Amino acid sequence: MAADLGELLVPYMPTIRVPRTGDRVFKSECAFSFDSPESEGGLYVCMNTFLGFGREHVERHYRKTGQSVYMHLKRHVKEKATGAAGGGTIPRRRNGKVFLDLELNRDFNGEDYEYEDEAKLVIFPDHFEIPLPNIEELPALVTIACDAVLNAPSAYKKQEPESWEEEIQVSRHARSLRQLDNGVRIPPSGWKCQKCEMRENLWLNLTDGAVLCGKWFFDGSGGNGHALEHYRETNYPLAVKLDTITPDGADVYSFEEEEAVLDPHVSEHLSHFGIDMLQMQKRTENGHHTDNKPRPRVSEWEVIQESGMKLKEVYGSGYTGIKNLGNSCYLSTVMQVLFSIPDFQRMYVGNLQRIFDYSPLDPTQDFATQMAKLGHGLLSGQYSKPPMKSELIEQVMKEEYKHQQKGISARMLKALVSRGHPEFSSNRQQDAHEFLLHMINLVERNSAGSENPSDVFRFLVEERVQCCQTRRVRYTQRVDYCIQLPAPFEAASNREELLAYEVKRKEAEENMRPSPEPVRARIPFTACLQAFTEPENVPDFWSSALQAKSAGVKTSRFASFPEYLVVQIKKFTFGVDWVPKKLDVAIDVPDFLDLNRLRATGLQAGEEELPDLMPPIVLPEDTRAPEIDEAAVMQLAEMGFPLEACRKAVYYTGNMGPEMAFNWIIAHMEEPDFAEPLTLPSMIDPGPSAGDSPTGAALLGNSPPEESIAILTSMGFPRTHSIHALKATNNNLERALDWIFTHPEEEESDALSDMADTEPNDNAFSNANSHSDSTLSPDGDASGPRVKDGPGRYELFAFISHMGASTMSGHYVCHIKKEGRWVIYNDHKVCLSERPPKDLGYIYFYHRLSSS
């Protein structure tokens, strides 16, 4: 028999591998479904790729790859005989060594169940089975491979301890860091680079408190490198990224050590500039972070989760819960809402077979596959089946009630969509609104050339900016996906009650008595809308009429209405001590909403437009040769490239290293001036200056900086398309990269002048002189903004609620209206809602009503 098995496996021996260090073994879940070893058909693990497949999907992998040998894993879960359970005992596991590192299913009470594990090799297409272990009869290589797979940690369990945080070392500057006593105090918001006005990717130098932008990276974080320049000028070594400061620490970078570092004294270093990060002490309870702070209101958790009510569980298509992986409720609520929208259902579930059939060899790394997998899991009803009558009768007899639905795990999707993101890749609680925008961005990038379901959220905002001195105006348009409404306390309908509470609270504090029961502010939704549309001051407004900075005011209106309207209530803010806090407010959110009165009107009779001029270009006084990393130049020259070409490559990629410069060389080798000396406008004839223009300003449409073009072309994008993107985004590298991904139809177009009237303005607050993202295209022109305009009448169909003191803690649930009933989705629990707490929501979702 041993010889027979050996001969049987001989043709397949080259395809059987032993897992190496770094190989992920997917032995707990199918790549296409939520089948596991506990499913009826078990799980098949490919002995070459170590991907897992359910019974329904293993044949597809066999046909696509020709891989024939799989390990079939099956776990039998059995209820213990009456009286067999012992208090506090763990489940008994037969063949315990078989699934040595496969986690126990927490859905089953360890005192009531026992596990029996089974493993065997299966050879396709004949389904020949070889039971394991079978050491004596199998070839040595096969035995070693089987043992390695059985004992390997599951893919995601293996990743958890290998967090990048483990590898970061303490900076040698942390203990002895010198901080200047210059009186600098950093506000909790409103930051911008001191040299270029950027408001993203900002770093606080821990020596002198300078706030400057970082470098531009492939992950989308943008900047012009002023923080690094500041270090080269001052040798102040440590900087902290401003938007990463939490009670647990912050992202610190050492310019001198050229790597991310740990600063054990970061709290003291930040407090030097007025930032108190330790007033929020967090603890973990039941997988959700909670704060040791005065609770905003005792009943918030109970009201939002509808605790104390006997909620009826619902099952079937569209009523499947999602397991909490530990602070993953922000993801669960967003995905539940997205897959309640028909466009997302059609895109991913409607095209399920096509997506699966054309998935890459590693479907765990394919966005469309994982979205289709989750969508099918939520909508098929396959993982949301009602309990058997016998189980219900048994519960009644035992006088106990347990939620029958187990839910599905979004671990595979979470690992994919959070990869490379410093926050979403962690196990900390996150902001559901930020994650929603992150998902919309990913859907955009992965929908090139096909239907884009996130277009249902896309709309145009018209911004009217007026120069207060000349009274002249400029109208611009920008694309948005969500409106953020403030919660004006001064408009509270129970203002007197709030004032009385504040008096009692202060008295109790002075007399050291317990605080009175908190009073929640009730704010009309109309007041939130009014605050959204009121004029606001524009900081650093440059008036093209005056050719100078001036006071300016801005108002916003809808240039188009989306098919699905997302409304976020701005409940979270920062105190002056940087401690994030949540506003304890209740908003009277209506079921039906009419926004037609907020429709934009455009230029009105009697209004005079501001000239279409940019601020004059200020040439640097220092016209010395640019600083170039000569070491990188020589490294490239040693490869045989012309010296001058190497100098240009290093300069145009911002001294970001030889690899980036090498990519620039490859992209520019065919250009006629490839080997000519580096020449810069600031070093030679500066060209027409602002004074040469009749109005004293440069006209819009100037070519983007060659440095920016070089960075994009070094990434493999065509030069024409890169210029197109930069012109369309006011030369913002981060937005230009995003524009390239979302405008693939423009790649072959050379008509750059067509974009002169369609330049988006992502930051109209600081520069209201850029044109809009696109003029509204009512006939659905492909070159337009892809908006689905229509009437501004809406009906509420879903909302996400948050419990806790800040977005970094607490818990999320969502309510969705399905089949005329409100349903609450609380992790894996899905029940009919008795009292949907619409007034306590954080993010609201409306769908457009058809005109009648």
mmCIF file of C-alpha atoms in Angstrom, residues 631-839:
data_model
loop_
_atom_site.group_PDB
_atom_site.id
_atom_site.type_symbol
_atom_site.label_atom_id
_atom_site.label_comp_id
_atom_site.label_asym_id
_atom_site.label_seq_id
_atom_site.Cartn_x
_atom_site.Cartn_y
_atom_site.Cartn_z
ATOM 1 C CA ALA A 631 26.076 60.015 -3.925
ATOM 2 C CA ALA A 632 22.862 59.035 -5.696
ATOM 3 C CA VAL A 633 24.143 60.686 -8.896
ATOM 4 C CA MET A 634 27.347 58.633 -8.833
ATOM 5 C CA GLN A 635 25.455 55.445 -8.071
ATOM 6 C CA LEU A 636 23.377 55.961 -11.223
ATOM 7 C CA ALA A 637 26.366 57.050 -13.295
ATOM 8 C CA GLU A 638 28.138 53.805 -12.398
ATOM 9 C CA MET A 639 25.283 51.991 -14.149
ATOM 10 C CA GLY A 640 26.379 53.645 -17.406
ATOM 11 C CA PHE A 641 23.905 56.519 -17.671
ATOM 12 C CA PRO A 642 25.131 60.015 -18.725
ATOM 13 C CA LEU A 643 26.242 62.106 -15.764
ATOM 14 C CA GLU A 644 23.996 65.085 -16.615
ATOM 15 C CA ALA A 645 21.001 62.784 -17.024
ATOM 16 C CA CYS A 646 21.706 61.343 -13.588
ATOM 17 C CA ARG A 647 21.878 64.834 -12.077
ATOM 18 C CA LYS A 648 18.520 65.733 -13.623
ATOM 19 C CA ALA A 649 16.978 62.474 -12.440
ATOM 20 C CA VAL A 650 18.048 63.035 -8.832
ATOM 21 C CA TYR A 651 16.931 66.675 -8.882
ATOM 22 C CA TYR A 652 13.535 66.104 -10.496
ATOM 23 C CA THR A 653 12.685 63.310 -8.035
ATOM 24 C CA GLY A 654 13.410 65.565 -5.080
ATOM 25 C CA ASN A 655 16.520 63.734 -3.805
ATOM 26 C CA MET A 656 14.255 60.826 -2.883
ATOM 27 C CA GLY A 657 16.909 58.212 -3.582
ATOM 28 C CA PRO A 658 18.481 56.330 -6.510
ATOM 29 C CA GLU A 659 15.486 54.033 -7.018
ATOM 30 C CA MET A 660 13.112 56.909 -7.776
ATOM 31 C CA ALA A 661 15.773 58.574 -9.917
ATOM 32 C CA PHE A 662 16.327 55.324 -11.829
ATOM 33 C CA ASN A 663 12.607 55.166 -12.646
ATOM 34 C CA TRP A 664 12.803 58.751 -13.929
ATOM 35 C CA ILE A 665 15.723 57.831 -16.194
ATOM 36 C CA ILE A 666 13.852 54.864 -17.680
ATOM 37 C CA ALA A 667 10.835 57.083 -18.364
ATOM 38 C CA HIS A 668 12.860 59.871 -20.027
ATOM 39 C CA MET A 669 15.591 58.009 -21.941
ATOM 40 C CA GLU A 670 13.987 58.661 -25.327
ATOM 41 C CA GLU A 671 13.740 62.422 -24.860
ATOM 42 C CA PRO A 672 16.081 64.472 -27.101
ATOM 43 C CA ASP A 673 17.474 66.545 -24.214
ATOM 44 C CA PHE A 674 18.007 63.482 -22.005
ATOM 45 C CA ALA A 675 21.788 63.982 -21.609
ATOM 46 C CA GLU A 676 21.828 67.787 -21.719
ATOM 47 C CA PRO A 677 22.903 69.765 -18.613
ATOM 48 C CA LEU A 678 20.330 70.551 -15.937
ATOM 49 C CA THR A 679 18.805 74.018 -16.426
ATOM 50 C CA LEU A 680 16.232 75.607 -14.140
ATOM 51 C CA PRO A 681 13.984 78.642 -14.678
ATOM 52 C CA SER A 682 15.261 80.240 -11.465
ATOM 53 C CA MET A 683 18.875 79.877 -12.680
ATOM 54 C CA ILE A 684 18.327 81.237 -16.198
ATOM 55 C CA ASP A 685 15.819 83.487 -17.921
ATOM 56 C CA PRO A 686 12.787 83.421 -15.650
ATOM 57 C CA GLY A 687 10.450 84.002 -18.575
ATOM 58 C CA PRO A 688 7.551 86.423 -18.487
ATOM 59 C CA SER A 689 7.216 87.782 -14.977
ATOM 60 C CA ALA A 690 4.122 89.017 -13.260
ATOM 61 C CA GLY A 691 5.082 92.515 -14.214
ATOM 62 C CA ASP A 692 5.094 91.635 -17.923
ATOM 63 C CA SER A 693 1.405 90.802 -17.768
ATOM 64 C CA PRO A 694 -1.012 93.651 -18.365
ATOM 65 C CA THR A 695 -2.639 92.954 -15.040
ATOM 66 C CA GLY A 696 0.528 92.095 -13.200
ATOM 67 C CA ALA A 697 -0.331 88.404 -12.655
ATOM 68 C CA ALA A 698 0.399 85.172 -14.428
ATOM 69 C CA LEU A 699 -2.483 83.641 -16.323
ATOM 70 C CA LEU A 700 -3.909 80.261 -15.441
ATOM 71 C CA GLY A 701 -2.712 77.364 -17.559
ATOM 72 C CA ASN A 702 1.059 77.608 -16.951
ATOM 73 C CA SER A 703 2.883 74.292 -17.236
ATOM 74 C CA PRO A 704 3.198 72.378 -13.956
ATOM 75 C CA PRO A 705 6.606 72.225 -12.234
ATOM 76 C CA GLU A 706 8.947 69.809 -13.967
ATOM 77 C CA GLU A 707 9.744 68.230 -10.585
ATOM 78 C CA SER A 708 6.099 67.210 -10.144
ATOM 79 C CA ILE A 709 5.869 65.895 -13.701
ATOM 80 C CA ALA A 710 9.027 63.857 -13.134
ATOM 81 C CA ILE A 711 7.688 62.195 -9.999
ATOM 82 C CA LEU A 712 4.517 61.057 -11.773
ATOM 83 C CA THR A 713 6.300 59.889 -14.916
ATOM 84 C CA SER A 714 8.800 57.967 -12.782
ATOM 85 C CA MET A 715 5.822 55.945 -11.547
ATOM 86 C CA GLY A 716 5.078 54.875 -15.116
ATOM 87 C CA PHE A 717 2.333 57.354 -16.051
ATOM 88 C CA PRO A 718 2.598 58.999 -19.502
ATOM 89 C CA ARG A 719 4.038 62.494 -19.465
ATOM 90 C CA THR A 720 1.000 64.012 -21.196
ATOM 91 C CA HIS A 721 -1.380 62.383 -18.746
ATOM 92 C CA SER A 722 0.770 63.540 -15.805
ATOM 93 C CA ILE A 723 0.681 67.157 -17.016
ATOM 94 C CA HIS A 724 -3.056 66.795 -17.561
ATOM 95 C CA ALA A 725 -3.530 65.593 -13.969
ATOM 96 C CA LEU A 726 -1.354 68.288 -12.413
ATOM 97 C CA LYS A 727 -3.096 71.065 -14.326
ATOM 98 C CA ALA A 728 -6.443 69.666 -13.234
ATOM 99 C CA THR A 729 -5.454 69.685 -9.557
ATOM 100 C CA ASN A 730 -3.603 72.959 -9.205
ATOM 101 C CA ASN A 731 -0.232 71.117 -9.173
ATOM 102 C CA ASN A 732 -1.090 69.115 -6.029
ATOM 103 C CA LEU A 733 0.791 65.816 -6.306
ATOM 104 C CA GLU A 734 -1.482 63.820 -4.012
ATOM 105 C CA ARG A 735 -4.638 64.912 -5.769
ATOM 106 C CA ALA A 736 -3.007 64.510 -9.185
ATOM 107 C CA LEU A 737 -2.280 60.855 -8.436
ATOM 108 C CA ASP A 738 -5.873 60.325 -7.343
ATOM 109 C CA TRP A 739 -7.065 62.157 -10.487
ATOM 110 C CA ILE A 740 -5.057 59.796 -12.686
ATOM 111 C CA PHE A 741 -6.685 56.753 -11.079
ATOM 112 C CA THR A 742 -10.178 58.210 -11.402
ATOM 113 C CA HIS A 743 -9.803 59.549 -14.970
ATOM 114 C CA PRO A 744 -8.449 56.621 -16.993
ATOM 115 C CA GLU A 745 -10.529 57.742 -19.960
ATOM 116 C CA GLU A 746 -8.342 60.859 -20.254
ATOM 117 C CA GLU A 747 -5.058 58.960 -20.547
ATOM 118 C CA GLU A 748 -4.925 58.971 -24.324
ATOM 119 C CA SER A 749 -6.117 62.540 -24.687
ATOM 120 C CA ASP A 750 -3.617 65.242 -25.627
ATOM 121 C CA ALA A 751 -6.072 68.117 -25.520
ATOM 122 C CA LEU A 752 -4.764 69.763 -22.376
ATOM 123 C CA SER A 753 -6.560 72.960 -23.178
ATOM 124 C CA ASP A 754 -9.868 71.181 -22.648
ATOM 125 C CA MET A 755 -9.143 71.157 -18.953
ATOM 126 C CA ALA A 756 -8.602 74.900 -18.619
ATOM 127 C CA ASP A 757 -12.151 75.313 -17.391
ATOM 128 C CA THR A 758 -12.340 72.162 -15.294
ATOM 129 C CA GLU A 759 -9.620 72.466 -12.676
ATOM 130 C CA PRO A 760 -10.853 71.290 -9.277
ATOM 131 C CA ASN A 761 -10.311 73.288 -6.131
ATOM 132 C CA ASP A 762 -9.922 70.947 -3.216
ATOM 133 C CA ASN A 763 -9.108 73.780 -0.867
ATOM 134 C CA ALA A 764 -11.188 76.776 -1.855
ATOM 135 C CA PHE A 765 -10.767 78.125 1.672
ATOM 136 C CA SER A 766 -7.118 78.974 1.124
ATOM 137 C CA ASN A 767 -7.083 79.546 -2.638
ATOM 138 C CA ALA A 768 -10.367 80.507 -4.191
ATOM 139 C CA ASN A 769 -8.797 81.308 -7.551
ATOM 140 C CA SER A 770 -8.692 77.788 -8.974
ATOM 141 C CA HIS A 771 -11.403 76.537 -11.281
ATOM 142 C CA SER A 772 -13.829 73.770 -10.398
ATOM 143 C CA ASP A 773 -13.384 70.032 -10.662
ATOM 144 C CA SER A 774 -15.666 70.075 -13.646
ATOM 145 C CA THR A 775 -18.542 72.064 -14.972
ATOM 146 C CA LEU A 776 -21.824 70.252 -14.598
ATOM 147 C CA SER A 777 -22.488 68.039 -17.589
ATOM 148 C CA PRO A 778 -26.272 67.575 -17.809
ATOM 149 C CA ASP A 779 -26.060 65.310 -20.838
ATOM 150 C CA GLY A 780 -23.795 62.852 -19.034
ATOM 151 C CA ASP A 781 -20.645 63.692 -20.981
ATOM 152 C CA ALA A 782 -17.917 61.194 -20.048
ATOM 153 C CA SER A 783 -15.462 64.001 -19.504
ATOM 154 C CA GLY A 784 -17.729 65.532 -16.871
ATOM 155 C CA PRO A 785 -17.772 64.876 -13.140
ATOM 156 C CA ARG A 786 -19.867 61.647 -13.301
ATOM 157 C CA VAL A 787 -22.637 63.051 -11.126
ATOM 158 C CA LYS A 788 -26.165 61.667 -11.143
ATOM 159 C CA ASP A 789 -28.062 64.905 -10.717
ATOM 160 C CA GLY A 790 -31.753 65.011 -9.912
ATOM 161 C CA PRO A 791 -34.282 66.565 -7.554
ATOM 162 C CA GLY A 792 -33.162 67.339 -4.018
ATOM 163 C CA ARG A 793 -35.906 65.408 -2.206
ATOM 164 C CA TYR A 794 -34.743 62.521 -0.013
ATOM 165 C CA GLU A 795 -35.890 59.839 2.403
ATOM 166 C CA LEU A 796 -33.809 58.501 5.295
ATOM 167 C CA PHE A 797 -32.950 54.814 4.879
ATOM 168 C CA ALA A 798 -29.965 54.226 7.197
ATOM 169 C CA PHE A 799 -27.863 55.799 9.911
ATOM 170 C CA ILE A 800 -24.716 54.874 11.827
ATOM 171 C CA SER A 801 -24.546 55.722 15.529
ATOM 172 C CA HIS A 802 -21.552 56.022 17.807
ATOM 173 C CA MET A 803 -21.365 55.405 21.542
ATOM 174 C CA GLY A 804 -18.430 56.679 23.565
ATOM 175 C CA ALA A 805 -16.429 59.822 24.221
ATOM 176 C CA SER A 806 -14.416 59.996 20.983
ATOM 177 C CA THR A 807 -13.900 58.289 17.629
ATOM 178 C CA MET A 808 -10.838 56.548 19.097
ATOM 179 C CA SER A 809 -13.033 54.650 21.530
ATOM 180 C CA GLY A 810 -16.550 53.347 21.959
ATOM 181 C CA HIS A 811 -18.738 51.277 19.658
ATOM 182 C CA TYR A 812 -20.727 51.656 16.420
ATOM 183 C CA VAL A 813 -24.081 50.184 15.384
ATOM 184 C CA CYS A 814 -26.221 50.936 12.362
ATOM 185 C CA HIS A 815 -29.931 50.979 11.625
ATOM 186 C CA ILE A 816 -31.162 50.249 8.079
ATOM 187 C CA LYS A 817 -34.728 50.442 6.799
ATOM 188 C CA LYS A 818 -35.551 47.257 4.883
ATOM 189 C CA GLU A 819 -38.939 46.122 3.625
ATOM 190 C CA GLY A 820 -40.560 49.017 5.465
ATOM 191 C CA ARG A 821 -39.015 47.995 8.832
ATOM 192 C CA TRP A 822 -36.075 49.448 10.733
ATOM 193 C CA VAL A 823 -33.430 46.815 11.484
ATOM 194 C CA ILE A 824 -30.543 47.223 13.941
ATOM 195 C CA TYR A 825 -27.157 45.715 13.024
ATOM 196 C CA ASN A 826 -25.029 45.373 16.150
ATOM 197 C CA ASP A 827 -21.985 43.323 15.112
ATOM 198 C CA HIS A 828 -23.255 39.766 14.521
ATOM 199 C CA LYS A 829 -26.678 40.493 16.018
ATOM 200 C CA VAL A 830 -29.418 41.518 13.574
ATOM 201 C CA CYS A 831 -32.823 42.361 15.017
ATOM 202 C CA LEU A 832 -35.965 44.312 14.250
ATOM 203 C CA SER A 833 -35.692 47.766 15.794
ATOM 204 C CA GLU A 834 -38.369 48.867 18.239
ATOM 205 C CA ARG A 835 -37.260 52.464 18.752
ATOM 206 C CA PRO A 836 -34.627 53.540 16.192
ATOM 207 C CA PRO A 837 -32.656 56.376 17.876
ATOM 208 C CA LYS A 838 -32.581 58.653 14.837
ATOM 209 C CA ASP A 839 -31.742 61.707 16.945
#
